[in-house]
Short mmCIF file of C-alpha atoms in Angstrom, two decimals:
data_model
loop_
_atom_site.label_atom_id
_atom_site.label_comp_id
_atom_site.label_asym_id
_atom_site.label_seq_id
_atom_site.Cartn_x
_atom_site.Cartn_y
_atom_site.Cartn_z
CA UNK F 1 128.80 80.91 101.68
CA UNK F 2 127.56 77.59 103.11
CA UNK F 3 126.39 74.98 101.18
CA UNK F 4 124.72 72.84 103.44
CA UNK F 5 120.53 73.98 103.22
CA UNK F 6 120.40 76.33 106.76
CA UNK F 7 118.43 74.32 109.35
CA UNK F 8 117.33 77.83 111.58
CA UNK F 9 113.73 78.60 111.92
CA UNK F 10 112.40 81.34 109.62
CA UNK F 11 108.93 81.04 111.11
CA UNK F 12 107.94 85.29 110.49
CA UNK F 13 106.32 87.31 108.17
CA UNK F 14 107.20 91.16 108.32
CA UNK F 15 105.74 92.32 105.34
CA UNK F 16 101.94 91.76 104.33
CA UNK F 17 98.97 93.52 103.38
CA UNK F 18 95.55 93.11 103.59
CA UNK F 19 92.26 93.99 101.26
CA UNK F 20 92.81 98.15 103.39
CA UNK F 21 95.93 98.43 100.30
CA UNK F 22 93.73 98.64 97.28
CA UNK F 23 96.57 97.01 95.23
CA UNK F 24 95.47 93.57 97.09
CA UNK F 25 93.00 91.48 97.20
CA UNK F 26 89.53 91.60 98.85
CA UNK F 27 90.28 87.99 100.18
CA UNK F 28 93.39 89.53 102.06
CA UNK F 29 91.75 89.76 105.42
CA UNK F 30 93.45 89.04 108.99
CA UNK F 31 91.70 85.50 109.19
CA UNK F 32 92.98 84.54 105.40
CA UNK F 33 95.83 85.40 107.23
CA UNK F 34 95.92 83.43 110.04
CA UNK F 35 95.48 80.34 107.77
CA UNK F 36 98.37 80.43 105.69
CA UNK F 37 100.41 81.09 109.29
CA UNK F 38 99.90 77.95 109.77
CA UNK F 39 99.80 76.20 106.67
CA UNK F 40 103.49 77.49 107.00
CA UNK F 41 104.83 77.59 110.13
CA UNK F 42 104.77 81.55 111.26
CA UNK F 43 104.32 82.61 114.09
CA UNK F 44 104.65 86.06 113.80
CA UNK F 45 103.19 88.63 111.07
CA UNK F 46 103.19 92.07 110.61
CA UNK F 47 100.31 93.70 108.86
CA UNK F 48 101.22 97.35 106.78
CA UNK F 49 99.07 98.58 104.62
CA UNK F 50 100.29 101.02 102.19
CA UNK F 51 100.09 104.66 103.86
CA UNK F 52 100.80 108.20 102.75
CA UNK F 53 100.13 110.88 106.03
CA UNK F 54 97.41 112.95 105.01
CA UNK F 55 99.49 115.89 107.12
CA UNK F 56 101.43 115.34 104.06
CA UNK F 57 101.09 117.04 100.58
CA UNK F 58 101.94 115.67 97.96
CA UNK F 59 100.34 112.59 97.42
CA UNK F 60 98.78 110.85 93.61
CA UNK F 61 94.92 109.73 93.45
CA UNK F 62 95.95 106.94 94.16
CA UNK F 63 97.69 107.16 97.69
CA UNK F 64 95.68 109.82 98.94
CA UNK F 65 92.40 107.53 100.21
CA UNK F 66 95.12 105.60 102.07
CA UNK F 67 96.72 107.70 105.32
CA UNK F 68 96.36 106.96 109.18
CA UNK F 69 92.81 107.16 109.59
CA UNK F 70 92.33 104.43 106.94
CA UNK F 71 94.08 102.07 108.53
CA UNK F 72 93.81 102.71 111.73
CA UNK F 73 90.73 100.08 112.70
CA UNK F 74 92.64 97.56 112.01
CA UNK F 75 94.28 98.15 115.30
CA UNK F 76 92.09 96.82 117.35
CA UNK F 77 91.28 93.79 115.23
CA UNK F 78 94.40 93.14 115.42
CA UNK F 79 94.26 92.91 119.06
CA UNK F 80 90.86 91.14 118.97
CA UNK F 81 92.69 88.66 116.42
CA UNK F 82 95.45 88.40 119.18
CA UNK F 83 93.77 86.74 121.81
CA UNK F 84 93.25 83.25 120.04
CA UNK F 85 97.26 82.81 120.23
CA UNK F 86 97.54 81.01 116.93
CA UNK F 87 100.23 84.07 115.70
CA UNK F 88 101.34 87.38 117.16
CA UNK F 89 99.70 89.08 114.63
CA UNK F 90 101.95 93.41 114.65
CA UNK F 91 100.04 97.20 113.60
CA UNK F 92 102.07 98.50 110.59
CA UNK F 93 102.23 100.24 107.84
CA UNK F 94 104.38 100.39 104.52
CA UNK F 95 104.63 104.72 104.27
CA UNK F 96 105.79 105.99 101.05
CA UNK F 97 108.50 108.57 99.66
CA UNK F 98 107.74 112.38 98.91
CA UNK F 99 109.85 113.07 95.89
CA UNK F 100 108.56 116.16 96.69
CA UNK F 101 109.69 117.02 100.47
CA UNK F 102 112.68 114.67 99.79
CA UNK F 103 111.35 112.66 103.18
CA UNK F 104 108.72 109.88 104.55
CA UNK F 105 105.38 110.68 103.83
CA UNK F 106 104.78 109.84 107.48
CA UNK F 107 104.96 111.81 110.40
CA UNK F 108 106.32 111.48 113.89
CA UNK F 109 103.05 111.50 115.16
CA UNK F 110 100.77 108.66 112.75
CA UNK F 111 105.21 106.58 113.06
CA UNK F 112 104.19 106.88 116.77
CA UNK F 113 101.38 104.65 116.43
CA UNK F 114 102.32 101.92 114.73
CA UNK F 115 104.43 98.73 115.56
CA UNK F 116 106.41 98.64 112.79
CA UNK F 117 107.14 100.75 109.82
CA UNK F 118 108.49 99.86 106.36
CA UNK F 119 109.71 102.62 104.03
CA UNK F 120 110.65 101.54 100.38
CA UNK F 121 113.09 103.88 97.73
CA UNK F 122 111.76 101.38 94.57
CA UNK F 123 108.29 102.41 94.66
CA UNK F 124 109.38 103.95 91.50
CA UNK F 125 106.62 103.53 89.22
CA UNK F 126 104.44 105.92 91.87
CA UNK F 127 107.52 108.58 93.10
CA UNK F 128 109.86 108.73 90.59
CA UNK F 129 109.92 111.27 87.68
CA UNK F 130 108.74 110.15 84.81
CA UNK F 131 111.28 111.21 82.43
CA UNK F 132 113.61 108.97 84.47
CA UNK F 133 112.27 105.65 83.19
CA UNK F 134 114.63 104.31 81.00
CA UNK F 135 117.64 105.87 82.33
CA UNK F 136 118.93 102.89 84.17
CA UNK F 137 121.95 105.15 86.00
CA UNK F 138 119.02 107.92 86.88
CA UNK F 139 116.70 105.54 87.96
CA UNK F 140 119.06 103.85 90.06
CA UNK F 141 120.43 107.27 91.37
CA UNK F 142 117.05 107.84 92.55
CA UNK F 143 117.08 104.96 94.36
CA UNK F 144 120.18 105.93 96.12
CA UNK F 145 119.43 109.34 96.71
CA UNK F 146 116.00 108.21 98.38
CA UNK F 147 117.29 105.45 100.41
CA UNK F 148 119.61 108.20 101.68
CA UNK F 149 116.36 110.61 102.45
CA UNK F 150 114.46 107.22 103.80
CA UNK F 151 117.32 106.92 107.27
CA UNK F 152 118.52 110.59 107.69
CA UNK F 153 114.85 111.68 107.95
CA UNK F 154 112.93 112.62 111.01
CA UNK F 155 110.99 109.79 111.23
CA UNK F 156 114.68 107.13 110.55
CA UNK F 157 113.76 106.09 114.39
CA UNK F 158 110.69 104.63 113.49
CA UNK F 159 111.17 103.10 110.72
CA UNK F 160 112.00 99.17 110.76
CA UNK F 161 112.90 98.28 107.46
CA UNK F 162 113.32 99.08 103.21
CA UNK F 163 111.51 97.05 102.08
CA UNK F 164 112.66 95.10 98.33
CA UNK F 165 115.34 97.03 98.80
CA UNK F 166 116.97 98.46 94.99
CA UNK F 167 114.51 96.37 93.35
CA UNK F 168 112.17 98.73 91.62
CA UNK F 169 108.44 97.52 91.90
CA UNK F 170 106.84 97.11 88.67
CA UNK F 171 109.90 98.18 85.95
CA UNK F 172 110.42 95.20 82.97
CA UNK F 173 114.55 96.29 83.89
CA UNK F 174 114.73 95.57 87.63
CA UNK F 175 117.37 92.74 87.78
CA UNK F 176 119.78 95.09 85.51
CA UNK F 177 119.24 98.59 87.91
CA UNK F 178 121.61 96.35 90.25
CA UNK F 179 124.78 96.31 88.18
CA UNK F 180 124.74 100.69 87.73
CA UNK F 181 124.90 100.94 92.17
CA UNK F 182 128.91 100.39 93.23
CA UNK F 183 129.87 98.52 95.92
CA UNK F 184 130.91 101.60 97.26
CA UNK F 185 127.78 103.23 97.11
CA UNK F 186 125.92 100.38 98.68
CA UNK F 187 128.30 100.52 101.52
CA UNK F 188 127.57 104.43 101.87
CA UNK F 189 123.83 103.29 102.26
CA UNK F 190 123.91 100.03 104.65
CA UNK F 191 126.65 101.50 106.11
CA UNK F 192 123.65 104.03 107.88
CA UNK F 193 121.22 101.72 108.06
CA UNK F 194 123.04 99.61 110.26
CA UNK F 195 123.89 102.29 112.43
CA UNK F 196 119.96 104.05 112.85
CA UNK F 197 119.04 100.55 113.53
CA UNK F 198 116.95 100.38 109.90
CA UNK F 199 116.79 96.70 108.43
CA UNK F 200 116.75 95.48 104.70
CA UNK F 201 114.33 93.26 103.64
CA UNK F 202 114.21 89.75 102.25
CA UNK F 203 111.38 88.72 100.33
CA UNK F 204 111.59 85.27 98.79
CA UNK F 205 109.53 86.04 95.92
CA UNK F 206 113.03 87.18 94.33
CA UNK F 207 113.71 83.71 93.76
CA UNK F 208 110.68 82.10 93.26
CA UNK F 209 111.54 79.61 90.02
CA UNK F 210 115.19 80.16 89.82
CA UNK F 211 117.41 77.21 90.40
CA UNK F 212 120.30 77.48 93.09
CA UNK F 213 122.97 78.88 90.48
CA UNK F 214 121.05 81.28 89.14
CA UNK F 215 120.18 82.51 92.55
CA UNK F 216 123.84 83.06 93.79
CA UNK F 217 124.28 84.72 90.39
CA UNK F 218 121.23 87.05 90.82
CA UNK F 219 122.52 90.92 90.68
CA UNK F 220 120.86 91.67 94.71
CA UNK F 221 122.74 89.20 96.03
CA UNK F 222 125.58 91.59 95.79
CA UNK F 223 123.53 93.41 97.06
CA UNK F 224 122.50 91.71 99.91
CA UNK F 225 125.87 90.44 100.29
CA UNK F 226 127.44 94.10 100.94
CA UNK F 227 124.92 95.03 103.58
CA UNK F 228 125.38 92.14 105.80
CA UNK F 229 128.98 93.24 106.09
CA UNK F 230 128.30 96.38 106.92
CA UNK F 231 126.62 94.68 109.99
CA UNK F 232 122.52 95.25 108.55
CA UNK F 233 120.24 92.87 110.19
CA UNK F 234 117.38 91.83 107.91
CA UNK F 235 114.01 90.78 108.19
CA UNK F 236 111.50 88.78 105.77
CA UNK F 237 109.09 89.87 103.89
CA UNK F 238 106.24 88.27 101.41
CA UNK F 239 104.70 91.53 100.52
CA UNK F 240 102.21 89.55 100.05
CA UNK F 241 98.58 90.38 98.56
CA UNK F 242 97.09 87.46 98.06
CA UNK F 243 96.85 83.50 100.00
CA UNK F 244 98.92 83.04 97.30
CA UNK F 245 102.19 85.25 97.38
CA UNK F 246 102.91 82.21 100.72
CA UNK F 247 103.73 80.37 97.88
CA UNK F 248 107.44 81.55 97.93
CA UNK F 249 107.68 81.69 101.43
CA UNK F 250 109.03 77.77 102.31
CA UNK F 251 112.35 79.01 99.50
CA UNK F 252 113.12 81.30 102.74
CA UNK F 253 115.78 78.53 103.33
CA UNK F 254 117.31 78.47 100.42
CA UNK F 255 117.67 82.34 100.60
CA UNK F 256 119.14 82.23 104.20
CA UNK F 257 121.45 79.48 103.05
CA UNK F 258 122.96 81.83 99.68
CA UNK F 259 123.57 84.55 102.15
CA UNK F 260 125.08 82.41 105.23
CA UNK F 261 122.40 84.05 107.74
CA UNK F 262 121.84 82.60 111.28
CA UNK F 263 119.35 84.48 113.56
CA UNK F 264 122.06 86.80 115.41
CA UNK F 265 121.78 88.07 111.53
CA UNK F 266 117.89 89.10 111.69
CA UNK F 267 116.67 92.11 112.89
CA UNK F 268 115.03 92.46 116.73
CA UNK F 269 111.51 92.64 116.16
CA UNK F 270 111.24 89.27 114.75
CA UNK F 271 112.28 88.12 117.60
#
């Protein structure tokens, strides 16, 4: 790994939410994100609101209203916003994983209408059986199975990246779970992701408030290094739900340095 700060330009964010996502702040609008993009030098930004395709049964009560019809009006708003040329916005979604059907909760018909599609394997607080909570190896196995189901699904060809991979959302022992997954298990996942052209997301908020030695020692860094060795391409995503979530964006340069990433390591959608 390089010990010098990586000087390449990182000017994209492929994972943000407007207030169409029920967990986002009401102030999270294209206008606000345009301001943030200017502040942090972001030239390309994907709007990826939460999505559970209404054609697929099994959505929890929270997800039911967040269907394609709910986010679709944003497409025209993005088209109008892009005319200014200030920031290039992409219309996309963060689809969900259905444990019932062992596949993304997004149909090809909906996926075709998106410019970018993210599908997480780590929204375990929503889709994982409650009895797995606290059973760390079982929790890790759930994410491994979900990852494989996602990359082998019939919509895999539409999936851009896996957001916050193996980082169990809203779990107070999330960092510990990386140690319950072996190198070989990671390799099996990332070999297929690389073959399918599915990227792996890096989120600068994961290293917020940490010193460099702590960042190098993070369990997730082993995962990212294996993904790179397998030939996976990377995306950048702040997973912003509010203006404050962009504050960690400058830390991307540290992340890129620790992983020794260069422009060729990033997914084509970032170009």
